Amino acid sequence: MTRPTTNPVLHPSISPAAFALLLLLGLFCGPTTSARAADFETWTTSNGLRVLFAPTPALPMLDIRLVFDAGSARDDQHGGLARMTNLALAFGTSELDADTVAERFESVGAQFSTSAARDMAIVRLRTLTEPDWMEAAVAAFVSLLANPAFPEDDLARARRQTLQALQRERQEPGAMASRKFYRMAYGDHPYAAHPVGTEQSVPTLKGPLVRDFFQRHYTAQNAVLALTGDLSMNAAQALSQRIGEALPQGERPAALPSPEMPSKPILEHIPFPSEQAHIFMGTPLLRLDDPDRFSLSVANHVFGGGGFTSRLFQDVRTERGLAYSVSSHIQPMAAEGPFLITMQTGVHQAANALNVLRDALAAFINDGVTEEELAASKDNIIGRFPLGLASNSDIAATLGMIGFYNLAPDYLTTYTDHVARVTREDAGDALARRLAMDRVVTVVVGGPDGLFQED
């Protein structure tokens, strides 16, 4: 095991009275009321599991977040395999069926959960740190990692439920638009595929495929362990070693390639019998380690990421009344994540709303942001930053992100400084270099065929 190194993190403080109230209400995962600077430690276990640990002794609980580079970007031709494998971890071991595992967690008040997206697959455990209860919860957690059974009966049930979800998606124009946008914006890139898979791929996700994916991707070298809670340094090191030993050493997969950018503007309309049209407009844009990240993120906050005060909300919704909802988002990922504008509008005014949206985006790219808009957005981002670290689960999630994307050790203490240093010129330069109207993909779901015929 490597020597731990110390890095700064924010961690919560909470009064005994507040803790008693949380106990009474069963709100262990709720936010605390304040945050203060503290330290987190990092080390690597003997078989290569990287660990980030932030002690938070105010609450007798522990959050474990184990993050694998095993999201749907690793599905290859088996759409939905990463999600199915992650989901099936809860189906028990060769000695414990799913109901028995669930009862073991519930009997000690622990919470076990899993999730998978495009980049990562996550396994979480929240337990009280009373020694007997924590030992029971951790033992069950480790057994699922070391010896998952992936029983065929449970996998068959999961496949049926996934197919039912895919059938329901056909009735959800927003979900249809999202799936189509990624497919058209990302082309042959792994991000193009939806993490749930397709009606053709899901029936093929059986035991041998799931076990092979698990053995290749759920390894110590391919994981980051984030620990937050009432644990001593020695106890955290022992726990991380125990979790690491439950996994084969393995190796990290190759880095994801950059997506090929669209070569021309694309407008795809999918007719749908609805009164609303769901519009998705955007392009691949940003990696988490991208030097333009802060300039583009602050600019996006001005444009459509700042909620009620954003330019899009004020112009398109409040002043023109053209949208039920409108916003923009940047999702930095391991490869270039999307810049995405979403809007819902009445079918009868969809063509006009889309033209207004295009004009707003063109003005944003060409003219950038004003000094007043920039100052207000920076104040808002900096002011809200501590809220993202207000609970133990928030801290564990942030540490997992830092480790997974290999962000700088001082990421937390320098984040607001980076935001504060963004100038109007920085934002304008990044927008001009990185966004172009002739590479924007637009997907509209809703209304009859020919809705945009005049375009």
Short mmCIF file of N, CA and C in Angstrom, two decimals, residues 47 49 62 64 66 68 89-90 92-96 101 104-105 110-114 123-127 133-150 214 218 225 227 235-248:
data_model
loop_
_atom_site.label_atom_id
_atom_site.label_comp_id
_atom_site.label_asym_id
_atom_site.label_seq_id
_atom_site.Cartn_x
_atom_site.Cartn_y
_atom_site.Cartn_z
N ASN A 47 -3.07 -4.12 -4.44
CA ASN A 47 -3.37 -4.65 -5.78
C ASN A 47 -3.87 -3.56 -6.73
N LEU A 49 -5.90 -0.64 -6.20
CA LEU A 49 -7.15 0.12 -6.03
C LEU A 49 -6.83 1.50 -5.46
N LEU A 62 -20.95 5.66 7.52
CA LEU A 62 -19.90 5.54 6.52
C LEU A 62 -20.53 5.42 5.14
N ILE A 64 -19.56 4.40 1.29
CA ILE A 64 -18.58 3.75 0.41
C ILE A 64 -19.09 3.91 -1.02
N LEU A 66 -17.75 2.91 -4.81
CA LEU A 66 -16.76 2.22 -5.63
C LEU A 66 -17.11 2.47 -7.10
N PHE A 68 -16.22 2.20 -11.12
CA PHE A 68 -15.48 1.43 -12.12
C PHE A 68 -15.59 2.11 -13.49
N LEU A 89 -25.48 -7.14 -9.84
CA LEU A 89 -24.67 -7.34 -8.64
C LEU A 89 -25.54 -7.59 -7.41
N ALA A 90 -26.74 -7.01 -7.42
CA ALA A 90 -27.63 -7.16 -6.26
C ALA A 90 -28.37 -8.48 -6.26
N GLY A 92 -27.28 -11.38 -5.67
CA GLY A 92 -26.78 -12.34 -4.71
C GLY A 92 -25.49 -13.03 -5.12
N THR A 93 -25.08 -13.96 -4.26
CA THR A 93 -23.85 -14.73 -4.47
C THR A 93 -24.21 -16.21 -4.60
N SER A 94 -23.18 -17.04 -4.74
CA SER A 94 -23.45 -18.47 -4.83
C SER A 94 -24.04 -19.01 -3.52
N GLU A 95 -23.84 -18.27 -2.42
CA GLU A 95 -24.34 -18.74 -1.12
C GLU A 95 -25.54 -17.95 -0.63
N LEU A 96 -25.74 -16.73 -1.15
CA LEU A 96 -26.82 -15.87 -0.67
C LEU A 96 -27.65 -15.41 -1.86
N VAL A 101 -29.55 -11.31 0.70
CA VAL A 101 -28.63 -10.16 0.71
C VAL A 101 -29.37 -8.89 1.13
N ARG A 104 -30.00 -8.86 4.80
CA ARG A 104 -28.79 -8.60 5.60
C ARG A 104 -28.50 -7.10 5.67
N PHE A 105 -28.65 -6.41 4.55
CA PHE A 105 -28.45 -4.97 4.59
C PHE A 105 -29.53 -4.29 5.43
N ALA A 110 -28.44 -0.69 6.68
CA ALA A 110 -27.53 -0.28 5.61
C ALA A 110 -28.28 -0.15 4.29
N GLN A 111 -27.72 0.66 3.41
CA GLN A 111 -28.31 0.86 2.09
C GLN A 111 -27.28 0.49 1.02
N PHE A 112 -27.66 -0.46 0.15
CA PHE A 112 -26.80 -0.88 -0.95
C PHE A 112 -27.48 -0.47 -2.24
N SER A 113 -26.72 0.09 -3.18
CA SER A 113 -27.31 0.48 -4.46
C SER A 113 -26.24 0.46 -5.54
N THR A 114 -26.69 0.40 -6.77
CA THR A 114 -25.80 0.43 -7.92
C THR A 114 -26.38 1.34 -8.98
N VAL A 123 -20.96 1.32 -7.39
CA VAL A 123 -21.51 0.44 -6.36
C VAL A 123 -21.40 1.21 -5.04
N ARG A 124 -22.52 1.36 -4.35
CA ARG A 124 -22.55 2.20 -3.15
C ARG A 124 -23.02 1.40 -1.94
N LEU A 125 -22.48 1.78 -0.79
CA LEU A 125 -22.95 1.25 0.49
C LEU A 125 -22.96 2.38 1.50
N ARG A 126 -24.05 2.50 2.22
CA ARG A 126 -24.13 3.43 3.37
C ARG A 126 -24.47 2.61 4.60
N THR A 127 -23.65 2.72 5.62
CA THR A 127 -23.86 1.93 6.82
C THR A 127 -23.55 2.75 8.06
N TRP A 133 -22.78 -3.79 13.30
CA TRP A 133 -23.63 -3.49 12.16
C TRP A 133 -22.79 -3.21 10.92
N MET A 134 -21.72 -2.43 11.10
CA MET A 134 -20.87 -2.13 9.95
C MET A 134 -20.22 -3.39 9.41
N GLU A 135 -19.79 -4.27 10.29
CA GLU A 135 -19.15 -5.51 9.85
C GLU A 135 -20.13 -6.34 9.02
N ALA A 136 -21.39 -6.44 9.47
CA ALA A 136 -22.37 -7.22 8.72
C ALA A 136 -22.60 -6.60 7.33
N ALA A 137 -22.70 -5.27 7.29
CA ALA A 137 -22.95 -4.60 6.00
C ALA A 137 -21.75 -4.73 5.08
N VAL A 138 -20.56 -4.51 5.60
CA VAL A 138 -19.35 -4.58 4.77
C VAL A 138 -19.13 -6.02 4.29
N ALA A 139 -19.40 -7.00 5.14
CA ALA A 139 -19.21 -8.40 4.73
C ALA A 139 -20.12 -8.74 3.55
N ALA A 140 -21.37 -8.30 3.62
CA ALA A 140 -22.29 -8.56 2.51
C ALA A 140 -21.83 -7.82 1.25
N PHE A 141 -21.37 -6.59 1.42
CA PHE A 141 -20.88 -5.78 0.29
C PHE A 141 -19.70 -6.47 -0.39
N VAL A 142 -18.75 -6.91 0.41
CA VAL A 142 -17.55 -7.54 -0.14
C VAL A 142 -17.89 -8.86 -0.82
N SER A 143 -18.82 -9.61 -0.25
CA SER A 143 -19.18 -10.90 -0.85
C SER A 143 -19.81 -10.71 -2.23
N LEU A 144 -20.58 -9.63 -2.41
CA LEU A 144 -21.17 -9.36 -3.72
C LEU A 144 -20.09 -9.03 -4.75
N LEU A 145 -19.05 -8.33 -4.32
CA LEU A 145 -17.96 -7.99 -5.23
C LEU A 145 -17.10 -9.21 -5.56
N ALA A 146 -16.88 -10.05 -4.55
CA ALA A 146 -15.95 -11.18 -4.72
C ALA A 146 -16.59 -12.36 -5.43
N ASN A 147 -17.89 -12.55 -5.21
CA ASN A 147 -18.50 -13.79 -5.70
C ASN A 147 -19.94 -13.58 -6.17
N PRO A 148 -20.16 -12.68 -7.11
CA PRO A 148 -21.54 -12.49 -7.58
C PRO A 148 -22.01 -13.70 -8.37
N ALA A 149 -23.29 -14.04 -8.21
CA ALA A 149 -23.78 -15.27 -8.83
C ALA A 149 -24.38 -15.04 -10.22
N PHE A 150 -24.96 -13.88 -10.45
CA PHE A 150 -25.66 -13.57 -11.69
C PHE A 150 -26.61 -14.71 -12.08
N PHE A 214 -18.14 -8.54 -16.21
CA PHE A 214 -17.76 -8.31 -14.81
C PHE A 214 -16.29 -8.65 -14.59
N TYR A 218 -14.66 -5.16 -13.60
CA TYR A 218 -14.78 -4.93 -12.15
C TYR A 218 -13.50 -5.43 -11.47
N LEU A 225 -12.01 4.00 -5.19
CA LEU A 225 -12.81 3.83 -3.98
C LEU A 225 -12.85 5.15 -3.21
N LEU A 227 -14.25 6.92 0.23
CA LEU A 227 -14.76 6.63 1.57
C LEU A 227 -15.00 7.95 2.30
N ALA A 235 -8.46 2.40 10.18
CA ALA A 235 -9.64 1.61 9.81
C ALA A 235 -9.97 1.78 8.33
N ALA A 236 -9.80 3.00 7.81
CA ALA A 236 -10.07 3.23 6.39
C ALA A 236 -9.09 2.46 5.52
N GLN A 237 -7.83 2.44 5.92
CA GLN A 237 -6.84 1.69 5.13
C GLN A 237 -7.14 0.19 5.16
N ALA A 238 -7.52 -0.31 6.34
CA ALA A 238 -7.84 -1.73 6.43
C ALA A 238 -9.07 -2.07 5.59
N LEU A 239 -10.06 -1.19 5.63
CA LEU A 239 -11.28 -1.43 4.85
C LEU A 239 -10.98 -1.40 3.35
N SER A 240 -10.18 -0.43 2.92
CA SER A 240 -9.87 -0.35 1.49
C SER A 240 -9.09 -1.57 1.02
N GLN A 241 -8.19 -2.06 1.88
CA GLN A 241 -7.43 -3.26 1.52
C GLN A 241 -8.38 -4.46 1.38
N ARG A 242 -9.35 -4.55 2.28
CA ARG A 242 -10.31 -5.66 2.25
C ARG A 242 -11.16 -5.60 0.99
N ILE A 243 -11.61 -4.41 0.63
CA ILE A 243 -12.41 -4.27 -0.59
C ILE A 243 -11.55 -4.56 -1.83
N GLY A 244 -10.32 -4.03 -1.83
CA GLY A 244 -9.44 -4.27 -2.97
C GLY A 244 -9.15 -5.75 -3.16
N GLU A 245 -8.99 -6.48 -2.08
CA GLU A 245 -8.68 -7.91 -2.18
C GLU A 245 -9.87 -8.73 -2.68
N ALA A 246 -11.06 -8.15 -2.62
CA ALA A 246 -12.23 -8.85 -3.15
C ALA A 246 -12.26 -8.81 -4.67
N LEU A 247 -11.39 -7.97 -5.27
CA LEU A 247 -11.39 -7.79 -6.72
C LEU A 247 -10.10 -8.34 -7.31
N PRO A 248 -10.17 -8.89 -8.53
CA PRO A 248 -8.92 -9.24 -9.21
C PRO A 248 -8.16 -7.97 -9.56
#
